[in-house]
PDB file of C-alpha atoms in Angstrom:
ATOM      1  CA  UNK X 502      89.925  55.641  91.011  1.00 71.00           C
ATOM      2  CA  UNK X 503      89.365  53.646  94.195  1.00 74.00           C
ATOM      3  CA  UNK X 504      92.167  53.072  96.699  1.00 75.00           C
ATOM      4  CA  UNK X 505      92.446  50.522  99.522  1.00 74.00           C
ATOM      5  CA  UNK X 506      95.690  50.298 101.494  1.00 72.00           C
ATOM      6  CA  UNK X 507      97.001  49.573 104.946  1.00 70.00           C
ATOM      7  CA  UNK X 508     100.118  50.089 106.958  1.00 73.00           C
ATOM      8  CA  UNK X 509     101.124  46.515 107.582  1.00 74.00           C
ATOM      9  CA  UNK X 510     103.998  44.634 109.029  1.00 74.00           C
ATOM     10  CA  UNK X 511     104.595  41.646 106.787  1.00 73.00           C
ATOM     11  CA  UNK X 512     107.633  39.953 105.356  1.00 74.00           C
ATOM     12  CA  UNK X 513     106.286  36.825 103.669  1.00 76.00           C
ATOM     13  CA  UNK X 514     104.278  36.131 100.541  1.00 79.00           C
ATOM     14  CA  UNK X 515     101.248  34.639 102.282  1.00 80.00           C
ATOM     15  CA  UNK X 516     100.622  37.625 104.563  1.00 80.00           C
ATOM     16  CA  UNK X 517     101.022  40.011 101.633  1.00 81.00           C
ATOM     17  CA  UNK X 518      98.677  37.890  99.536  1.00 84.00           C
ATOM     18  CA  UNK X 519      96.061  37.925 102.297  1.00 86.00           C
ATOM     19  CA  UNK X 520      96.094  41.734 102.422  1.00 85.00           C
ATOM     20  CA  UNK X 521      95.964  42.105  98.634  1.00 88.00           C
ATOM     21  CA  UNK X 522      93.076  39.647  98.237  1.00 89.00           C
ATOM     22  CA  UNK X 523      91.120  41.324 101.047  1.00 90.00           C
ATOM     23  CA  UNK X 524      91.566  44.733  99.434  1.00 90.00           C
ATOM     24  CA  UNK X 525      90.636  43.397  95.982  1.00 91.00           C
ATOM     25  CA  UNK X 526      87.390  41.953  97.370  1.00 91.00           C
ATOM     26  CA  UNK X 527      86.612  45.240  99.148  1.00 91.00           C
ATOM     27  CA  UNK X 528      87.201  47.148  95.917  1.00 91.00           C
ATOM     28  CA  UNK X 529      84.960  44.753  93.978  1.00 91.00           C
ATOM     29  CA  UNK X 530      82.181  45.153  96.538  1.00 92.00           C
ATOM     30  CA  UNK X 531      82.420  48.944  96.377  1.00 91.00           C
ATOM     31  CA  UNK X 532      82.389  48.856  92.576  1.00 91.00           C
ATOM     32  CA  UNK X 533      79.250  46.708  92.574  1.00 89.00           C
ATOM     33  CA  UNK X 534      77.501  49.188  94.882  1.00 91.00           C
ATOM     34  CA  UNK X 535      78.482  52.019  92.537  1.00 90.00           C
ATOM     35  CA  UNK X 536      77.520  50.042  89.389  1.00 88.00           C
ATOM     36  CA  UNK X 537      80.907  50.815  87.905  1.00 89.00           C
ATOM     37  CA  UNK X 538      83.294  48.167  86.562  1.00 90.00           C
ATOM     38  CA  UNK X 539      87.042  48.631  86.131  1.00 90.00           C
ATOM     39  CA  UNK X 540      89.565  47.315  83.652  1.00 87.00           C
ATOM     40  CA  UNK X 541      92.823  48.120  85.481  1.00 91.00           C
ATOM     41  CA  UNK X 542      94.120  47.057  88.900  1.00 92.00           C
ATOM     42  CA  UNK X 543      97.290  48.467  90.457  1.00 92.00           C
ATOM     43  CA  UNK X 544      99.092  46.748  93.334  1.00 90.00           C
ATOM     44  CA  UNK X 545     101.828  48.498  95.298  1.00 89.00           C
ATOM     45  CA  UNK X 546     104.353  47.559  97.983  1.00 85.00           C
ATOM     46  CA  UNK X 547     106.520  49.926  99.972  1.00 88.00           C
ATOM     47  CA  UNK X 548     109.047  49.300 102.659  1.00 86.00           C
ATOM     48  CA  UNK X 549     109.415  51.625 105.621  1.00 84.00           C
ATOM     49  CA  UNK X 550     111.226  54.679 104.255  1.00 84.00           C
ATOM     50  CA  UNK X 551     112.127  55.847 107.743  1.00 87.00           C
ATOM     51  CA  UNK X 552     114.125  52.704 108.476  1.00 86.00           C
ATOM     52  CA  UNK X 553     117.398  53.420 106.703  1.00 87.00           C
ATOM     53  CA  UNK X 554     118.953  50.357 108.339  1.00 88.00           C
ATOM     54  CA  UNK X 555     116.679  48.053 106.274  1.00 86.00           C
ATOM     55  CA  UNK X 556     116.839  47.535 102.499  1.00 87.00           C
ATOM     56  CA  UNK X 557     114.345  49.711 100.627  1.00 89.00           C
ATOM     57  CA  UNK X 558     111.866  48.548  97.981  1.00 88.00           C
ATOM     58  CA  UNK X 559     109.090  50.533  96.328  1.00 89.00           C
ATOM     59  CA  UNK X 560     107.231  48.903  93.516  1.00 90.00           C
ATOM     60  CA  UNK X 561     103.859  48.994  91.799  1.00 91.00           C
ATOM     61  CA  UNK X 562     102.356  47.320  88.769  1.00 93.00           C
ATOM     62  CA  UNK X 563      99.177  47.761  86.750  1.00 94.00           C
ATOM     63  CA  UNK X 564      97.334  44.718  85.419  1.00 92.00           C
ATOM     64  CA  UNK X 565      94.567  45.184  82.868  1.00 90.00           C
ATOM     65  CA  UNK X 566      91.592  42.833  82.820  1.00 86.00           C
ATOM     66  CA  UNK X 567      90.214  41.376  79.592  1.00 82.00           C
ATOM     67  CA  UNK X 568      86.925  43.226  79.946  1.00 83.00           C
ATOM     68  CA  UNK X 569      85.639  45.763  82.467  1.00 86.00           C
ATOM     69  CA  UNK X 570      84.591  43.902  85.592  1.00 87.00           C
ATOM     70  CA  UNK X 571      83.507  44.265  89.200  1.00 88.00           C
ATOM     71  CA  UNK X 572      83.681  40.547  89.948  1.00 88.00           C
ATOM     72  CA  UNK X 573      85.564  39.260  92.979  1.00 89.00           C
ATOM     73  CA  UNK X 574      87.066  36.434  90.925  1.00 90.00           C
ATOM     74  CA  UNK X 575      88.455  38.673  88.197  1.00 89.00           C
ATOM     75  CA  UNK X 576      89.887  41.289  90.559  1.00 91.00           C
ATOM     76  CA  UNK X 577      91.471  38.642  92.800  1.00 91.00           C
ATOM     77  CA  UNK X 578      92.996  36.972  89.752  1.00 90.00           C
ATOM     78  CA  UNK X 579      94.449  40.282  88.530  1.00 91.00           C
ATOM     79  CA  UNK X 580      95.698  41.207  92.007  1.00 88.00           C
ATOM     80  CA  UNK X 581      97.345  37.830  92.527  1.00 88.00           C
ATOM     81  CA  UNK X 582      98.999  38.036  89.105  1.00 89.00           C
ATOM     82  CA  UNK X 583     100.352  41.494  89.978  1.00 89.00           C
ATOM     83  CA  UNK X 584     101.554  40.325  93.385  1.00 85.00           C
ATOM     84  CA  UNK X 585     103.344  37.391  91.829  1.00 86.00           C
ATOM     85  CA  UNK X 586     105.171  39.757  89.440  1.00 88.00           C
ATOM     86  CA  UNK X 587     106.448  42.311  91.955  1.00 87.00           C
ATOM     87  CA  UNK X 588     106.877  40.413  95.220  1.00 83.00           C
ATOM     88  CA  UNK X 589     110.466  39.903  96.312  1.00 81.00           C
ATOM     89  CA  UNK X 590     111.207  38.083  99.528  1.00 79.00           C
ATOM     90  CA  UNK X 591     113.651  39.351 102.122  1.00 79.00           C
ATOM     91  CA  UNK X 592     112.032  42.793 102.222  1.00 82.00           C
ATOM     92  CA  UNK X 593     109.968  43.940 105.160  1.00 80.00           C
ATOM     93  CA  UNK X 594     106.849  45.525 103.633  1.00 80.00           C
ATOM     94  CA  UNK X 595     105.217  48.373 105.494  1.00 83.00           C
ATOM     95  CA  UNK X 596     102.567  49.605 103.043  1.00 86.00           C
ATOM     96  CA  UNK X 597     100.477  47.361 100.797  1.00 85.00           C
ATOM     97  CA  UNK X 598      97.578  48.476  98.653  1.00 87.00           C
ATOM     98  CA  UNK X 599      95.222  47.992  95.737  1.00 90.00           C
ATOM     99  CA  UNK X 600      94.008  50.726  93.405  1.00 90.00           C
ATOM    100  CA  UNK X 601      91.312  50.125  90.800  1.00 91.00           C
ATOM    101  CA  UNK X 602      91.407  52.552  87.908  1.00 90.00           C
ATOM    102  CA  UNK X 603      89.589  53.318  84.662  1.00 85.00           C
ATOM    103  CA  UNK X 604      86.161  53.181  86.252  1.00 86.00           C
ATOM    104  CA  UNK X 605      83.182  53.472  83.930  1.00 84.00           C
ATOM    105  CA  UNK X 606      79.393  53.239  84.151  1.00 82.00           C
ATOM    106  CA  UNK X 607      77.967  49.720  83.954  1.00 75.00           C
ATOM    107  CA  UNK X 608      75.888  50.519  80.860  1.00 71.00           C
ATOM    108  CA  UNK X 609      78.984  51.666  78.910  1.00 66.00           C
ATOM    109  CA  UNK X 610      80.950  48.444  79.307  1.00 63.00           C
ATOM    110  CA  UNK X 611      82.804  47.419  76.142  1.00 63.00           C
ATOM    111  CA  UNK X 612      82.938  43.644  75.716  1.00 61.00           C
ATOM    112  CA  UNK X 613      85.548  41.708  73.824  1.00 60.00           C
ATOM    113  CA  UNK X 614      84.644  39.270  71.087  1.00 59.00           C
ATOM    114  CA  UNK X 615      86.825  36.564  72.592  1.00 61.00           C
ATOM    115  CA  UNK X 616      86.185  37.188  76.285  1.00 59.00           C
ATOM    116  CA  UNK X 617      85.069  34.399  78.557  1.00 60.00           C
ATOM    117  CA  UNK X 618      82.720  36.315  80.839  1.00 58.00           C
ATOM    118  CA  UNK X 619      81.055  33.896  83.188  1.00 55.00           C
ATOM    119  CA  UNK X 620      77.449  34.926  83.924  1.00 51.00           C
ATOM    120  CA  UNK X 621      77.747  33.273  87.352  1.00 52.00           C
ATOM    121  CA  UNK X 622      80.225  35.993  88.335  1.00 54.00           C
ATOM    122  CA  UNK X 623      77.665  38.761  87.812  1.00 55.00           C
ATOM    123  CA  UNK X 624      75.860  40.162  90.871  1.00 52.00           C
TER     124      UNK X 624
END
């Protein structure tokens, strides 16, 4: 499991998307250095739990990729899909993060018969 998160101060979709994409790219880069792809990406959003005067929202979602990957394109696509599912406007997000799970060695990758792996996306 690899975790990237930050304490942020954002309340719109574009700022949240910028953080999530940056973390997804950082995770992909780390995975490539470790030679370990992933097939599950979790995105989470939390509001500030100490601010009882603001509405609270804690949510996370796990998106599985078609095949194990450490490609920037695939992780960004999964992260954006997750963000689109759980983002609700009018909440002031304080903690945003990306967790990649189900890591495996590169030589044990299981491919799908119908996957569209693009060889250009390989390091």
